mmCIF file of C-alpha atoms in Angstrom:
data_model
loop_
_atom_site.group_PDB
_atom_site.id
_atom_site.type_symbol
_atom_site.label_atom_id
_atom_site.label_comp_id
_atom_site.label_asym_id
_atom_site.label_seq_id
_atom_site.Cartn_x
_atom_site.Cartn_y
_atom_site.Cartn_z
ATOM 1 C CA MET Q 1 118.476 113.638 99.753
ATOM 2 C CA ILE Q 2 115.969 111.157 98.288
ATOM 3 C CA SER Q 3 113.219 112.187 100.699
ATOM 4 C CA GLY Q 4 114.055 115.860 100.176
ATOM 5 C CA GLY Q 5 113.694 115.385 96.436
ATOM 6 C CA ALA Q 6 110.381 113.583 96.978
ATOM 7 C CA LEU Q 7 109.155 116.474 99.127
ATOM 8 C CA VAL Q 8 110.098 119.057 96.486
ATOM 9 C CA TYR Q 9 108.572 116.967 93.701
ATOM 10 C CA VAL Q 10 105.269 116.365 95.477
ATOM 11 C CA PHE Q 11 104.695 119.866 96.835
ATOM 12 C CA GLY Q 12 106.298 121.750 93.970
ATOM 13 C CA PHE Q 13 105.172 119.825 90.919
ATOM 14 C CA ALA Q 14 102.963 116.769 91.495
ATOM 15 C CA ILE Q 15 100.078 118.157 93.547
ATOM 16 C CA ASP Q 16 97.498 120.226 91.717
ATOM 17 C CA TRP Q 17 96.692 122.577 94.595
ATOM 18 C CA GLN Q 18 93.566 123.885 92.884
ATOM 19 C CA ALA Q 19 92.142 120.350 92.641
ATOM 20 C CA VAL Q 20 92.812 119.433 96.284
ATOM 21 C CA PRO Q 21 89.859 121.468 97.673
ATOM 22 C CA GLU Q 22 87.541 119.882 95.109
ATOM 23 C CA ALA Q 23 88.701 116.394 96.106
ATOM 24 C CA THR Q 24 88.269 117.280 99.773
ATOM 25 C CA GLU Q 25 84.701 118.501 99.229
ATOM 26 C CA ARG Q 26 83.685 115.035 98.022
ATOM 27 C CA ALA Q 27 84.924 113.469 101.273
ATOM 28 C CA ASN Q 28 83.021 112.851 104.470
ATOM 29 C CA MET Q 29 85.683 114.709 106.430
ATOM 30 C CA PRO Q 30 84.347 114.130 109.988
ATOM 31 C CA LEU Q 31 84.234 110.377 109.373
ATOM 32 C CA PHE Q 32 87.602 110.413 107.602
ATOM 33 C CA VAL Q 33 89.255 112.339 110.448
ATOM 34 C CA ALA Q 34 87.752 109.986 113.049
ATOM 35 C CA ILE Q 35 88.993 106.885 111.198
ATOM 36 C CA THR Q 36 92.466 108.368 110.680
ATOM 37 C CA VAL Q 37 92.731 109.317 114.358
ATOM 38 C CA LEU Q 38 91.700 105.756 115.236
ATOM 39 C CA ASP Q 39 94.399 104.497 112.863
ATOM 40 C CA LYS Q 40 97.091 106.444 114.722
ATOM 41 C CA VAL Q 41 95.791 105.462 118.169
ATOM 42 C CA VAL Q 42 95.724 101.751 117.251
ATOM 43 C CA PHE Q 43 99.217 102.015 115.742
ATOM 44 C CA PHE Q 44 100.591 103.713 118.854
ATOM 45 C CA LEU Q 45 98.955 101.312 121.310
ATOM 46 C CA VAL Q 46 100.028 98.156 119.482
ATOM 47 C CA TRP Q 47 103.640 99.226 119.095
ATOM 48 C CA CYS Q 48 103.770 100.669 122.603
ATOM 49 C CA LEU Q 49 102.477 97.513 124.285
ATOM 50 C CA VAL Q 50 104.529 95.125 122.131
ATOM 51 C CA GLN Q 51 107.782 96.993 122.696
ATOM 52 C CA ALA Q 52 107.026 97.290 126.414
ATOM 53 C CA SER Q 53 106.380 93.540 126.584
ATOM 54 C CA MET Q 54 109.647 92.722 124.811
ATOM 55 C CA VAL Q 55 111.699 95.104 126.957
ATOM 56 C CA ARG Q 56 110.264 93.587 130.147
ATOM 57 C CA ARG Q 57 110.672 90.017 128.895
ATOM 58 C CA PHE Q 58 114.099 90.125 127.254
ATOM 59 C CA LEU Q 59 115.870 93.125 128.776
ATOM 60 C CA ALA Q 60 114.770 94.260 132.251
ATOM 61 C CA PRO Q 61 111.525 94.056 134.307
ATOM 62 C CA VAL Q 62 111.001 97.811 134.441
ATOM 63 C CA PRO Q 63 107.451 99.118 135.103
ATOM 64 C CA ARG Q 64 105.288 99.134 131.997
ATOM 65 C CA ARG Q 65 104.031 102.665 132.671
ATOM 66 C CA GLN Q 66 107.603 103.966 132.515
ATOM 67 C CA ILE Q 67 108.182 102.380 129.093
ATOM 68 C CA ILE Q 68 104.875 103.829 127.869
ATOM 69 C CA ALA Q 69 105.909 107.279 129.119
ATOM 70 C CA VAL Q 70 109.179 107.060 127.166
ATOM 71 C CA LYS Q 71 107.407 105.797 124.045
ATOM 72 C CA GLY Q 72 104.781 108.529 124.271
ATOM 73 C CA GLY Q 73 107.363 111.261 124.788
ATOM 74 C CA ALA Q 74 109.317 110.030 121.767
ATOM 75 C CA GLU Q 75 106.204 110.477 119.599
ATOM 76 C CA LEU Q 76 106.842 114.218 119.653
ATOM 77 C CA ALA Q 77 109.990 113.600 117.611
ATOM 78 C CA ARG Q 78 107.963 111.516 115.117
ATOM 79 C CA ALA Q 79 106.379 114.746 113.938
ATOM 80 C CA LEU Q 80 109.831 115.509 112.570
ATOM 81 C CA ASN Q 81 111.083 112.096 111.508
ATOM 82 C CA ASN Q 82 110.419 108.407 112.223
ATOM 83 C CA SER Q 83 114.112 107.621 112.677
ATOM 84 C CA VAL Q 84 114.609 110.463 115.158
ATOM 85 C CA SER Q 85 111.631 109.217 117.191
ATOM 86 C CA ASP Q 86 112.952 105.643 117.236
ATOM 87 C CA ALA Q 87 116.402 106.876 118.288
ATOM 88 C CA ALA Q 88 114.842 108.909 121.110
ATOM 89 C CA PHE Q 89 112.968 105.814 122.276
ATOM 90 C CA PHE Q 90 116.142 103.686 122.165
ATOM 91 C CA LEU Q 91 118.039 106.242 124.242
ATOM 92 C CA GLY Q 92 115.142 106.562 126.688
ATOM 93 C CA ILE Q 93 114.979 102.814 127.266
ATOM 94 C CA TRP Q 94 118.771 102.756 127.624
ATOM 95 C CA GLN Q 95 118.526 105.336 130.399
ATOM 96 C CA LEU Q 96 115.672 103.409 131.968
ATOM 97 C CA CYS Q 97 117.251 99.947 131.932
ATOM 98 C CA ARG Q 98 120.943 100.888 132.134
ATOM 99 C CA ALA Q 99 121.671 97.961 129.835
ATOM 100 C CA PRO Q 100 124.277 98.130 127.043
ATOM 101 C CA LEU Q 101 122.977 100.325 124.239
ATOM 102 C CA GLN Q 102 123.452 97.615 121.608
ATOM 103 C CA SER Q 103 121.286 95.260 123.689
ATOM 104 C CA VAL Q 104 118.580 97.913 124.003
ATOM 105 C CA VAL Q 105 118.582 98.504 120.237
ATOM 106 C CA ALA Q 106 118.502 94.747 119.549
ATOM 107 C CA VAL Q 107 115.514 94.093 121.831
ATOM 108 C CA THR Q 108 113.500 97.178 120.870
ATOM 109 C CA THR Q 109 113.905 96.377 117.167
ATOM 110 C CA LEU Q 110 112.567 92.818 117.554
ATOM 111 C CA PRO Q 111 108.994 94.092 116.916
ATOM 112 C CA PHE Q 112 110.203 95.505 113.592
ATOM 113 C CA VAL Q 113 111.415 92.020 112.650
ATOM 114 C CA ALA Q 114 108.057 90.460 113.541
ATOM 115 C CA HIS Q 115 106.167 93.167 111.651
ATOM 116 C CA PHE Q 116 108.517 92.762 108.676
ATOM 117 C CA PHE Q 117 107.709 89.051 108.353
ATOM 118 C CA VAL Q 118 103.974 89.678 108.638
ATOM 119 C CA LEU Q 119 104.101 92.370 105.941
ATOM 120 C CA LEU Q 120 106.249 90.124 103.731
ATOM 121 C CA ILE Q 121 103.723 87.286 103.938
ATOM 122 C CA GLN Q 122 100.879 89.751 103.412
ATOM 123 C CA GLY Q 123 102.468 91.180 100.258
ATOM 124 C CA SER Q 124 103.395 87.734 98.944
ATOM 125 C CA VAL Q 125 99.825 86.444 99.253
ATOM 126 C CA ALA Q 126 98.351 89.618 97.759
ATOM 127 C CA LEU Q 127 100.553 89.279 94.657
ATOM 128 C CA PHE Q 128 98.428 86.364 93.451
ATOM 129 C CA PHE Q 129 95.138 88.279 93.631
ATOM 130 C CA VAL Q 130 95.955 91.964 93.138
ATOM 131 C CA PRO Q 131 94.276 93.650 90.136
ATOM 132 C CA ARG Q 132 97.319 94.512 88.024
ATOM 133 C CA ASP Q 133 95.497 97.056 85.886
ATOM 134 C CA ARG Q 134 94.697 99.241 88.905
ATOM 135 C CA VAL Q 135 97.732 98.695 91.150
ATOM 136 C CA GLN Q 136 101.404 99.298 90.357
ATOM 137 C CA PHE Q 137 102.296 95.621 90.379
ATOM 138 C CA SER Q 138 106.014 96.215 89.801
ATOM 139 C CA ALA Q 139 106.315 98.209 93.048
ATOM 140 C CA VAL Q 140 104.590 95.501 95.082
ATOM 141 C CA ALA Q 141 106.591 92.701 93.452
ATOM 142 C CA GLY Q 142 109.824 94.636 93.919
ATOM 143 C CA VAL Q 143 109.255 95.151 97.648
ATOM 144 C CA VAL Q 144 108.270 91.500 98.137
ATOM 145 C CA ALA Q 145 111.308 90.286 96.168
ATOM 146 C CA PHE Q 146 113.608 92.552 98.187
ATOM 147 C CA GLY Q 147 112.094 91.250 101.414
ATOM 148 C CA TRP Q 148 112.666 87.607 100.512
ATOM 149 C CA LEU Q 149 116.179 88.496 99.372
ATOM 150 C CA MET Q 150 116.858 89.902 102.850
ATOM 151 C CA VAL Q 151 115.520 86.698 104.429
ATOM 152 C CA ALA Q 152 117.726 84.568 102.159
ATOM 153 C CA ALA Q 153 120.780 86.725 102.924
ATOM 154 C CA PHE Q 154 120.200 86.329 106.666
ATOM 155 C CA ALA Q 155 119.765 82.558 106.289
ATOM 156 C CA VAL Q 156 123.041 82.284 104.364
ATOM 157 C CA ALA Q 157 124.850 84.512 106.878
ATOM 158 C CA ARG Q 158 123.582 82.343 109.719
ATOM 159 C CA GLN Q 159 124.567 79.171 107.903
ATOM 160 C CA ILE Q 160 128.183 80.281 107.412
ATOM 161 C CA GLY Q 161 128.441 81.626 110.964
ATOM 162 C CA ALA Q 162 128.566 85.334 110.086
ATOM 163 C CA THR Q 163 125.672 86.229 112.407
ATOM 164 C CA GLU Q 164 127.388 84.530 115.357
ATOM 165 C CA LYS Q 165 130.523 86.572 114.710
ATOM 166 C CA LEU Q 166 128.445 89.747 114.521
ATOM 167 C CA TYR Q 167 126.646 88.872 117.764
ATOM 168 C CA SER Q 168 130.005 88.270 119.437
ATOM 169 C CA LEU Q 169 131.431 91.535 118.115
ATOM 170 C CA LEU Q 170 128.420 93.483 119.422
ATOM 171 C CA ARG Q 171 128.301 91.389 122.630
ATOM 172 C CA LEU Q 172 124.850 90.069 121.814
ATOM 173 C CA ASP Q 173 125.661 86.390 122.339
ATOM 174 C CA TRP Q 174 122.962 86.190 125.008
ATOM 175 C CA LEU Q 175 120.298 86.640 122.301
ATOM 176 C CA ASP Q 176 120.884 83.106 120.998
ATOM 177 C CA GLY Q 177 119.943 81.483 124.268
ATOM 178 C CA ARG Q 178 117.377 83.980 125.480
ATOM 179 C CA VAL Q 179 115.381 84.831 122.356
ATOM 180 C CA ASN Q 180 114.056 82.078 120.108
ATOM 181 C CA LEU Q 181 111.298 81.645 117.547
ATOM 182 C CA ARG Q 182 108.889 80.147 120.071
ATOM 183 C CA ASP Q 183 109.196 83.255 122.246
ATOM 184 C CA LEU Q 184 108.417 85.477 119.260
ATOM 185 C CA LEU Q 185 105.366 83.549 117.985
ATOM 186 C CA PRO Q 186 102.828 85.474 120.139
ATOM 187 C CA TYR Q 187 104.139 88.721 118.674
ATOM 188 C CA PHE Q 188 103.684 87.404 115.138
ATOM 189 C CA TRP Q 189 100.028 86.754 115.986
ATOM 190 C CA VAL Q 190 99.698 90.272 117.418
ATOM 191 C CA PHE Q 191 101.119 91.834 114.275
ATOM 192 C CA GLY Q 192 98.961 89.550 112.135
ATOM 193 C CA GLY Q 193 95.896 90.973 113.856
ATOM 194 C CA PHE Q 194 97.344 94.470 113.548
ATOM 195 C CA ALA Q 195 97.899 93.961 109.804
ATOM 196 C CA ALA Q 196 94.257 92.936 109.344
ATOM 197 C CA ALA Q 197 93.104 95.969 111.349
ATOM 198 C CA ASP Q 198 95.453 98.182 109.321
ATOM 199 C CA VAL Q 199 93.871 97.057 106.038
ATOM 200 C CA LEU Q 200 90.374 97.479 107.459
ATOM 201 C CA ILE Q 201 91.013 100.949 108.918
ATOM 202 C CA GLN Q 202 92.877 102.387 105.930
ATOM 203 C CA GLY Q 203 90.394 100.852 103.502
ATOM 204 C CA SER Q 204 87.539 102.410 105.487
ATOM 205 C CA ALA Q 205 89.350 105.745 105.431
ATOM 206 C CA THR Q 206 89.497 105.670 101.624
ATOM 207 C CA ARG Q 207 85.749 105.015 101.503
ATOM 208 C CA ALA Q 208 85.094 107.941 103.826
ATOM 209 C CA PHE Q 209 87.263 110.124 101.601
ATOM 210 C CA GLY Q 210 85.317 109.186 98.500
ATOM 211 C CA ASN Q 211 87.861 107.086 96.575
ATOM 212 C CA PRO Q 212 87.385 103.519 97.867
ATOM 213 C CA ILE Q 213 90.313 101.160 97.339
ATOM 214 C CA ASP Q 214 89.736 97.432 96.974
ATOM 215 C CA TRP Q 215 90.673 95.378 100.050
ATOM 216 C CA ILE Q 216 93.139 93.156 98.157
ATOM 217 C CA ALA Q 217 94.738 96.214 96.584
ATOM 218 C CA MET Q 218 95.060 97.792 100.026
ATOM 219 C CA MET Q 219 96.571 94.563 101.331
ATOM 220 C CA SER Q 220 99.213 94.665 98.593
ATOM 221 C CA GLY Q 221 99.985 98.372 98.858
ATOM 222 C CA ILE Q 222 100.505 98.692 102.613
ATOM 223 C CA PRO Q 223 103.844 96.781 102.595
ATOM 224 C CA VAL Q 224 105.116 99.190 99.911
ATOM 225 C CA LEU Q 225 104.022 102.135 102.041
ATOM 226 C CA TYR Q 226 105.835 100.850 105.134
ATOM 227 C CA PHE Q 227 108.936 100.085 103.079
ATOM 228 C CA MET Q 228 109.077 103.612 101.638
ATOM 229 C CA MET Q 229 108.476 105.103 105.087
ATOM 230 C CA LEU Q 230 111.889 103.724 106.075
ATOM 231 C CA LEU Q 231 113.362 106.598 104.089
ATOM 232 C CA PRO Q 232 114.160 109.586 106.313
ATOM 233 C CA SER Q 233 111.579 112.282 105.655
ATOM 234 C CA PHE Q 234 109.828 115.163 107.345
ATOM 235 C CA GLY Q 235 106.732 113.575 108.873
ATOM 236 C CA ASN Q 236 106.482 111.165 105.881
ATOM 237 C CA PHE Q 237 105.487 114.101 103.677
ATOM 238 C CA GLY Q 238 106.439 113.387 100.089
ATOM 239 C CA THR Q 239 106.966 109.636 100.401
ATOM 240 C CA ARG Q 240 103.386 108.771 101.427
ATOM 241 C CA GLU Q 241 101.907 110.934 98.663
ATOM 242 C CA ILE Q 242 104.118 109.374 95.962
ATOM 243 C CA VAL Q 243 103.362 105.813 97.092
ATOM 244 C CA TRP Q 244 99.632 106.419 97.363
ATOM 245 C CA ALA Q 245 99.237 108.150 94.005
ATOM 246 C CA ASN Q 246 101.350 105.625 92.114
ATOM 247 C CA VAL Q 247 100.570 102.279 93.757
ATOM 248 C CA PHE Q 248 96.802 102.918 93.776
ATOM 249 C CA HIS Q 249 96.675 104.798 90.481
ATOM 250 C CA GLY Q 250 93.593 102.914 89.277
ATOM 251 C CA TYR Q 251 91.402 103.870 92.240
ATOM 252 C CA GLY Q 252 90.803 107.541 91.657
ATOM 253 C CA ASP Q 253 92.095 110.613 89.921
ATOM 254 C CA GLU Q 254 95.576 111.771 90.882
ATOM 255 C CA ALA Q 255 94.310 114.843 92.733
ATOM 256 C CA SER Q 256 92.087 112.834 95.084
ATOM 257 C CA LEU Q 257 94.831 110.282 95.785
ATOM 258 C CA TYR Q 258 97.319 113.026 96.613
ATOM 259 C CA ALA Q 259 94.713 114.812 98.720
ATOM 260 C CA PHE Q 260 93.986 111.656 100.717
ATOM 261 C CA ALA Q 261 97.675 111.082 101.502
ATOM 262 C CA LEU Q 262 98.224 114.762 102.299
ATOM 263 C CA TRP Q 263 95.311 114.933 104.751
ATOM 264 C CA THR Q 264 96.439 111.657 106.349
ATOM 265 C CA ASN Q 265 99.911 113.055 106.940
ATOM 266 C CA LEU Q 266 98.517 116.278 108.396
ATOM 267 C CA ILE Q 267 96.278 114.404 110.855
ATOM 268 C CA PHE Q 268 99.139 112.090 111.830
ATOM 269 C CA LEU Q 269 101.387 115.118 112.374
ATOM 270 C CA ILE Q 270 98.860 116.633 114.779
ATOM 271 C CA MET Q 271 98.443 113.301 116.567
ATOM 272 C CA HIS Q 272 102.212 112.917 116.974
ATOM 273 C CA VAL Q 273 102.378 116.316 118.628
ATOM 274 C CA LEU Q 274 99.350 115.681 120.856
ATOM 275 C CA ILE Q 275 100.590 112.273 122.039
ATOM 276 C CA GLY Q 276 104.103 113.607 122.539
ATOM 277 C CA VAL Q 277 102.944 116.589 124.583
ATOM 278 C CA LEU Q 278 100.638 114.337 126.625
ATOM 279 C CA PHE Q 279 103.516 112.062 127.691
ATOM 280 C CA LEU Q 280 106.489 114.435 127.537
ATOM 281 C CA ASN Q 281 106.142 115.801 131.078
ATOM 282 C CA ARG Q 282 105.865 112.260 132.455
ATOM 283 C CA ALA Q 283 108.959 111.178 130.544
ATOM 284 C CA VAL Q 284 110.979 114.209 131.702
ATOM 285 C CA ALA Q 285 109.864 113.702 135.314
ATOM 286 C CA LEU Q 286 110.770 110.015 135.075
ATOM 287 C CA PHE Q 287 114.317 110.737 133.903
ATOM 288 C CA ALA Q 288 114.713 113.432 136.563
ATOM 289 C CA ASP Q 289 113.720 110.882 139.238
ATOM 290 C CA LEU Q 290 116.093 108.303 137.783
ATOM 291 C CA ARG Q 291 118.967 110.790 137.801
ATOM 292 C CA ARG Q 292 118.184 111.840 141.374
ATOM 293 C CA THR Q 293 117.979 108.223 142.536
ATOM 294 C CA ARG Q 294 121.312 107.333 140.954
ATOM 295 C CA ASP Q 295 122.967 110.368 142.558
ATOM 296 C CA GLN Q 296 121.657 109.230 145.944
ATOM 297 C CA VAL Q 297 122.937 105.701 145.343
ATOM 298 C CA GLU Q 298 126.370 107.011 144.414
ATOM 299 C CA SER Q 299 126.467 109.194 147.533
ATOM 300 C CA VAL Q 300 125.648 106.172 149.708
ATOM 301 C CA ARG Q 301 128.369 104.140 148.034
ATOM 302 C CA ALA Q 302 130.956 106.874 148.760
ATOM 303 C CA PRO Q 303 132.996 106.335 151.945
ATOM 304 C CA ILE Q 304 131.537 108.093 154.982
ATOM 305 C CA LEU Q 305 134.919 108.638 156.627
ATOM 306 C CA ARG Q 306 138.078 109.721 154.853
ATOM 307 C CA ASP Q 307 141.716 109.309 155.800
ATOM 308 C CA ALA Q 308 143.016 112.475 157.480
ATOM 309 C CA LEU Q 309 145.900 112.527 155.006
ATOM 310 C CA ASP Q 310 143.523 112.633 151.996
ATOM 311 C CA PRO Q 311 143.526 116.053 150.331
#
């Protein structure tokens, strides 16, 4: 409902459709499109390889190419909704590994935890330097405060033993002995590098579009963007535009900020479809082979001879 309201607000009231072409004319569109495509490719590769690494390390040593095929096929659903795409990936890995679904969800969401901490540190540092007259400081501070509140709540829950009870209820006790902070440290470094690349790429995209955003401001605004993208929405339309136009209000007129976010969403939508179509056939063929193999295994396990009295 919230994302639906955001979509109606942005496309029905907020965007001045007559000003969008004027804002687009000021942009170096070939360069902007190239940078935005690079943004999506880097995002896909980093998440794909990190999730594949965690699945192979903590869940089952399945071939990396099979995990990549599932991840790529799930990108087609991201054109509709981020949550639907993630759910499709979870189910695909569940079929691939044949592990308990709750274990699959726990392992495949570990990268989100690592990325969350990196974004939280990024936003916390940026708070001390962000130009408050040009950035919506309250939004950044609110997201950072909420993030640290979540960390504190988890620490308290762990201290009183609530997390252990939850792990036991979900049969995730093995996580305590198999996954520790030392094992996750390399992934924090990966997402630290990804965060730096994210700021660089998106900041470069704003310069190509003609409304350059300061690097510190970009550093502070990206955590807000990711936080708002947790809301279910159609291809992030509505939420991205609202965040961009409000958080970075001091870096351009409203029309150009909305136009930037709108064009970004459109390019991402096309990339989701292209990546999904590229990997979908491989993913479907993979699951067909898995199903065929399991049927053959079951037939081998069945008794060759039956009792004559069996019906």
